[in-house]
Amino acid sequence: MSDPEQRRVPVTTSSEVVATYLVETYLPLEQAAEAIAGEQSTGTFTAVARETPELRERFAARVLSVEQLPPTGNADLPGSTHDASRGAGKRSARVRIAFGLDNFGPSLPNLLAAVAGNLFELRQLAGIRLLDLDLPAPFAERYPGPQYGVRGTRELLDRPDGVLLGTIVKPSIGLPPDELRLVVRELAEAGIDFIKDDELMGSPPHSPLAERVAVVTEELGKVAARTGRRPMYAFNITDDLDRMAANHDLVHAAGGTCVMVCVNLVGFSALAWLRARCVLPIHGHRAMTGVYTRAPQLGIDYVAWSKLARLAGADHLHTNGLSNKFYETDEEVLRSITAVRTPLLGGYETLPVLSSGQTPGLAPETYRRTNTTDLLVLAGGGIHGHPSGPSAGVTAMRAAWSAATSGTTLDAAAAQVPALQEALDRFGSPYAGTPGE
Amino acid sequence: MSDPEQRRVPVTTSSEVVATYLVETYLPLEQAAEAIAGEQSTGTFTAVARETPELRERFAARVLSVEQLPPTGNADLPGSTHDASRGAGKRSARVRIAFGLDNFGPSLPNLLAAVAGNLFELRQLAGIRLLDLDLPAPFAERYPGPQYGVRGTRELLDRPDGVLLGTIVKPSIGLPPDELRLVVRELAEAGIDFIKDDELMGSPPHSPLAERVAVVTEELGKVAARTGRRPMYAFNITDDLDRMAANHDLVHAAGGTCVMVCVNLVGFSALAWLRARCVLPIHGHRAMTGVYTRAPQLGIDYVAWSKLARLAGADHLHTNGLSNKFYETDEEVLRSITAVRTPLLGGYETLPVLSSGQTPGLAPETYRRTNTTDLLVLAGGGIHGHPSGPSAGVTAMRAAWSAATSGTTLDAAAAQVPALQEALDRFGSPYAGTPGE
């Protein structure tokens, strides 16, 4: 702290992490921002011995910018300090803070300690949300990221272009292996690209993973021999870590071509640990992401979250889909899809996975707003709930996406493909009349 | 599935997990509760083939009870469904839902998929918080839990009774090993029981873990040779998993007696993975717990969270302390301490760790309200910021706790112990005049 000019370094360096937050506070914004920087680097609540100016100079986090925002209307977090003497209302700002990488190194758990640790508990804050992370190159050196991503998945599926269509086994749980075999056969014969276990399906007694793997891979092999096409099946290998690794090996040994991991339920570092041992594409499910994202005044935004999941090795990552059955708006979903598709440290080309309430009627609007077919679109109920059964469900989804990408209207396509007409009659066309339709 | 009588088990069984939620909704409460049970077991948004009544009967989660609560005043979660036709306001309830263990097995990640997965995103809910979990015996068979706990920690420290006193190395980061040596020497000679790294301190270039371990264990050995007492030092081994395990081995090989893990930053399953390889007590730091706990309308309550951390093997677990610098009220902190001390599946005797803004003045009230000395009380700034230095800080804390447990007032004790008087003058006595004082 000897030379003030040296301290105010306005730009990010390759040895810093920059975290962007939504900060809401009744204190002066700069004071709240400094409270985060202090708590998350050198500080405690009182001056302590050996905390020299030189030490602070070298290790303290630096507030790079405080950009005041219009009022958000968010509820206050409990316990937030009100400074009655100032009589000021709540202020909201986008705050950028730089953390020296040397404080913690390119490690996901240690990074989280700095950018997402105790700060959620600071009483100086009436709202605190980690929006984004700019990570320096050493993270790319530590974390290889997706092994397959968009291109690798397309190669395995022999689908060089076009949207990738998938489904979830339904019912979510309870289906015995012999019935699963029939479901898989029907879907595979109908030309689906991808099938996955529900995230609720682990390795229960009524359908142990080993048995599921045996049945599914055998069935997919038979279909592939007949049709020349072998869908990818993502077995949910989520479990305690040694079991998860063994599950992966089991899937691989049986000739399976994909594993699913619920990223939050094992954690980023467990995903990275698996990635180091994994030879199959990792389908990254986002169960429990809502606990980080849904409270507007608290949490971790999907933009920041998805970067960590991609670093940790997710080849596919769930983004939710338009007109989904969950809480997110289309705008939020589109932002998530964009986040996953935006290059990270020059790579980390993860495939966005759209799911939840996906039906043929959503294809034109999804294509119009994402402007890409580098998407894996999963229809669960939208395929299994088709009035003429799952095979017709696949046909309808494929016809809808074919129409969407070729500029044909759904109605025109449905006139040629009865399964699509049935699907539209059953599930509707939420965006009928919009430019995509 | 043949005998309906066997299937309708109205009470909780040893093969079920019961999750208790705070549910807030504009829909009829029963409808919202069923939406959770459906989404988190057999359901999707539309009827699907093969979802037979028998399958639902066997695998569907069951709503056990819906206990309406007075209005909470919590903000609505975004995207929550309002049923305008009913014109009803928001209702809040404590809802208990039973999940068949056979759906997922005694696995922490797979348990989370069911009780804390997609449900946070349900638009039927304007508020959703996992409050508690009742777990059946198979979890105890899978997860051995704390290896040391309260008794093992006391044995290692040769402190059969009395509160355990500790501190955090301050400054949090930036202290070179040679200065760390001096800090540790002073604290150890002053008779402290426990010292820990800050959660921000991993293995940075300016203070690599290996060097820290060498310096600290050597210094503790020297002090032990002089005084007969060897404090426990919790080295923060949090890192990517293989590194974390190697860090543990490094600490153990050097004669260290404790490791610290930031539970949320690696995840419960990574903690359990470490536990299976670990021979030292695990000091469980709770950094990032606020992201689960602080929004009242969303998240995972500490009561549920701490059970998972104990199962996964935390010997010590941070609960926060009275009059802390963070957002929690004393009532919330006391509830957390009680949660950690409540037997879980007949055991899992984890030591609560009180920290954040802890000073000698808090001892009487902490003892009065917890009625136990089975606590590890950490004072960071409260020891390092003592006007006469850390050694006087330890003396003051010890004198305050001695007074508290013997029924002496702090003022009377301070008249005998100048270091205590200095501490009270500097840090105050927030509860002076209350029954504990």
PDB file of N, CA and C in Angstrom, chain A residues 79-115:
ATOM      1  N   GLY A  79     -31.268 -10.568   8.002  1.00  0.00           N
ATOM      2  CA  GLY A  79     -30.063 -10.191   8.738  1.00  0.00           C
ATOM      3  C   GLY A  79     -29.258  -9.105   8.089  1.00  0.00           C
ATOM      4  N   SER A  80     -29.781  -8.487   7.036  1.00  0.00           N
ATOM      5  CA  SER A  80     -28.970  -7.467   6.367  1.00  0.00           C
ATOM      6  C   SER A  80     -28.974  -6.172   7.165  1.00  0.00           C
ATOM      7  N   THR A  81     -27.804  -5.554   7.219  1.00  0.00           N
ATOM      8  CA  THR A  81     -27.606  -4.345   8.008  1.00  0.00           C
ATOM      9  C   THR A  81     -28.324  -3.161   7.373  1.00  0.00           C
ATOM     10  N   HIS A  82     -29.091  -2.459   8.190  1.00  0.00           N
ATOM     11  CA  HIS A  82     -29.685  -1.196   7.757  1.00  0.00           C
ATOM     12  C   HIS A  82     -28.954  -0.084   8.488  1.00  0.00           C
ATOM     13  N   ASP A  83     -28.480   0.879   7.745  1.00  0.00           N
ATOM     14  CA  ASP A  83     -27.759   1.971   8.376  1.00  0.00           C
ATOM     15  C   ASP A  83     -28.743   3.122   8.566  1.00  0.00           C
ATOM     16  N   ALA A  84     -29.408   3.100   9.720  1.00  0.00           N
ATOM     17  CA  ALA A  84     -30.503   4.044   9.966  1.00  0.00           C
ATOM     18  C   ALA A  84     -30.012   5.485   9.909  1.00  0.00           C
ATOM     19  N   SER A  85     -28.761   5.690  10.337  1.00  0.00           N
ATOM     20  CA  SER A  85     -28.258   7.064  10.396  1.00  0.00           C
ATOM     21  C   SER A  85     -28.197   7.684   9.006  1.00  0.00           C
ATOM     22  N   ARG A  86     -28.083   6.840   8.000  1.00  0.00           N
ATOM     23  CA  ARG A  86     -27.999   7.380   6.652  1.00  0.00           C
ATOM     24  C   ARG A  86     -29.368   7.517   6.002  1.00  0.00           C
ATOM     25  N   GLY A  87     -30.299   6.711   6.495  1.00  0.00           N
ATOM     26  CA  GLY A  87     -31.654   6.807   5.972  1.00  0.00           C
ATOM     27  C   GLY A  87     -31.778   6.468   4.501  1.00  0.00           C
ATOM     28  N   ALA A  88     -30.772   5.814   3.965  1.00  0.00           N
ATOM     29  CA  ALA A  88     -30.797   5.540   2.525  1.00  0.00           C
ATOM     30  C   ALA A  88     -31.556   4.259   2.247  1.00  0.00           C
ATOM     31  N   GLY A  89     -32.113   4.165   1.071  1.00  0.00           N
ATOM     32  CA  GLY A  89     -32.773   2.943   0.645  1.00  0.00           C
ATOM     33  C   GLY A  89     -31.761   1.936   0.149  1.00  0.00           C
ATOM     34  N   LYS A  90     -32.292   0.832  -0.352  1.00  0.00           N
ATOM     35  CA  LYS A  90     -31.406  -0.215  -0.846  1.00  0.00           C
ATOM     36  C   LYS A  90     -30.861   0.175  -2.211  1.00  0.00           C
ATOM     37  N   ARG A  91     -29.589  -0.076  -2.402  1.00  0.00           N
ATOM     38  CA  ARG A  91     -28.955   0.154  -3.698  1.00  0.00           C
ATOM     39  C   ARG A  91     -28.528  -1.193  -4.275  1.00  0.00           C
ATOM     40  N   SER A  92     -28.556  -1.270  -5.573  1.00  0.00           N
ATOM     41  CA  SER A  92     -28.155  -2.502  -6.260  1.00  0.00           C
ATOM     42  C   SER A  92     -27.052  -2.162  -7.256  1.00  0.00           C
ATOM     43  N   ALA A  93     -26.120  -3.066  -7.383  1.00  0.00           N
ATOM     44  CA  ALA A  93     -25.013  -2.801  -8.302  1.00  0.00           C
ATOM     45  C   ALA A  93     -24.452  -4.097  -8.841  1.00  0.00           C
ATOM     46  N   ARG A  94     -23.860  -3.960  -9.999  1.00  0.00           N
ATOM     47  CA  ARG A  94     -23.048  -5.018 -10.577  1.00  0.00           C
ATOM     48  C   ARG A  94     -21.621  -4.709 -10.153  1.00  0.00           C
ATOM     49  N   VAL A  95     -21.041  -5.609  -9.383  1.00  0.00           N
ATOM     50  CA  VAL A  95     -19.725  -5.367  -8.793  1.00  0.00           C
ATOM     51  C   VAL A  95     -18.739  -6.402  -9.321  1.00  0.00           C
ATOM     52  N   ARG A  96     -17.594  -5.917  -9.768  1.00  0.00           N
ATOM     53  CA  ARG A  96     -16.545  -6.829 -10.236  1.00  0.00           C
ATOM     54  C   ARG A  96     -15.372  -6.791  -9.262  1.00  0.00           C
ATOM     55  N   ILE A  97     -14.958  -7.973  -8.836  1.00  0.00           N
ATOM     56  CA  ILE A  97     -13.866  -8.079  -7.865  1.00  0.00           C
ATOM     57  C   ILE A  97     -12.809  -9.027  -8.414  1.00  0.00           C
ATOM     58  N   ALA A  98     -11.554  -8.593  -8.313  1.00  0.00           N
ATOM     59  CA  ALA A  98     -10.430  -9.419  -8.781  1.00  0.00           C
ATOM     60  C   ALA A  98      -9.769 -10.110  -7.592  1.00  0.00           C
ATOM     61  N   PHE A  99      -9.576 -11.396  -7.734  1.00  0.00           N
ATOM     62  CA  PHE A  99      -8.904 -12.213  -6.721  1.00  0.00           C
ATOM     63  C   PHE A  99      -7.601 -12.736  -7.336  1.00  0.00           C
ATOM     64  N   GLY A 100      -6.517 -12.547  -6.630  1.00  0.00           N
ATOM     65  CA  GLY A 100      -5.235 -13.069  -7.123  1.00  0.00           C
ATOM     66  C   GLY A 100      -5.262 -14.584  -7.165  1.00  0.00           C
ATOM     67  N   LEU A 101      -4.901 -15.137  -8.300  1.00  0.00           N
ATOM     68  CA  LEU A 101      -4.932 -16.598  -8.422  1.00  0.00           C
ATOM     69  C   LEU A 101      -3.959 -17.251  -7.451  1.00  0.00           C
ATOM     70  N   ASP A 102      -2.884 -16.536  -7.132  1.00  0.00           N
ATOM     71  CA  ASP A 102      -1.912 -17.087  -6.184  1.00  0.00           C
ATOM     72  C   ASP A 102      -2.500 -17.277  -4.789  1.00  0.00           C
ATOM     73  N   ASN A 103      -3.624 -16.661  -4.525  1.00  0.00           N
ATOM     74  CA  ASN A 103      -4.249 -16.895  -3.220  1.00  0.00           C
ATOM     75  C   ASN A 103      -4.753 -18.325  -3.077  1.00  0.00           C
ATOM     76  N   PHE A 104      -5.108 -18.943  -4.189  1.00  0.00           N
ATOM     77  CA  PHE A 104      -5.760 -20.261  -4.075  1.00  0.00           C
ATOM     78  C   PHE A 104      -5.368 -21.248  -5.174  1.00  0.00           C
ATOM     79  N   GLY A 105      -4.839 -20.749  -6.291  1.00  0.00           N
ATOM     80  CA  GLY A 105      -4.445 -21.671  -7.356  1.00  0.00           C
ATOM     81  C   GLY A 105      -5.619 -22.103  -8.214  1.00  0.00           C
ATOM     82  N   PRO A 106      -5.330 -22.718  -9.381  1.00  0.00           N
ATOM     83  CA  PRO A 106      -6.405 -23.078 -10.310  1.00  0.00           C
ATOM     84  C   PRO A 106      -7.113 -24.352  -9.876  1.00  0.00           C
ATOM     85  N   SER A 107      -7.845 -24.277  -8.798  1.00  0.00           N
ATOM     86  CA  SER A 107      -8.540 -25.423  -8.225  1.00  0.00           C
ATOM     87  C   SER A 107      -9.988 -25.032  -8.030  1.00  0.00           C
ATOM     88  N   LEU A 108     -10.913 -25.838  -8.542  1.00  0.00           N
ATOM     89  CA  LEU A 108     -12.329 -25.464  -8.429  1.00  0.00           C
ATOM     90  C   LEU A 108     -12.789 -25.333  -6.976  1.00  0.00           C
ATOM     91  N   PRO A 109     -12.474 -26.282  -6.088  1.00  0.00           N
ATOM     92  CA  PRO A 109     -12.939 -26.101  -4.705  1.00  0.00           C
ATOM     93  C   PRO A 109     -12.331 -24.860  -4.040  1.00  0.00           C
ATOM     94  N   ASN A 110     -11.065 -24.618  -4.285  1.00  0.00           N
ATOM     95  CA  ASN A 110     -10.424 -23.471  -3.636  1.00  0.00           C
ATOM     96  C   ASN A 110     -10.880 -22.161  -4.264  1.00  0.00           C
ATOM     97  N   LEU A 111     -11.155 -22.188  -5.560  1.00  0.00           N
ATOM     98  CA  LEU A 111     -11.766 -21.024  -6.203  1.00  0.00           C
ATOM     99  C   LEU A 111     -13.103 -20.697  -5.540  1.00  0.00           C
ATOM    100  N   LEU A 112     -13.911 -21.725  -5.326  1.00  0.00           N
ATOM    101  CA  LEU A 112     -15.227 -21.484  -4.719  1.00  0.00           C
ATOM    102  C   LEU A 112     -15.103 -20.866  -3.323  1.00  0.00           C
ATOM    103  N   ALA A 113     -14.083 -21.289  -2.572  1.00  0.00           N
ATOM    104  CA  ALA A 113     -13.886 -20.706  -1.233  1.00  0.00           C
ATOM    105  C   ALA A 113     -13.772 -19.191  -1.335  1.00  0.00           C
ATOM    106  N   ALA A 114     -13.073 -18.725  -2.362  1.00  0.00           N
ATOM    107  CA  ALA A 114     -12.853 -17.287  -2.500  1.00  0.00           C
ATOM    108  C   ALA A 114     -14.074 -16.571  -3.074  1.00  0.00           C
ATOM    109  N   VAL A 115     -14.609 -17.085  -4.169  1.00  0.00           N
ATOM    110  CA  VAL A 115     -15.653 -16.326  -4.873  1.00  0.00           C
ATOM    111  C   VAL A 115     -17.065 -16.681  -4.428  1.00  0.00           C
TER     112      VAL A 115
END
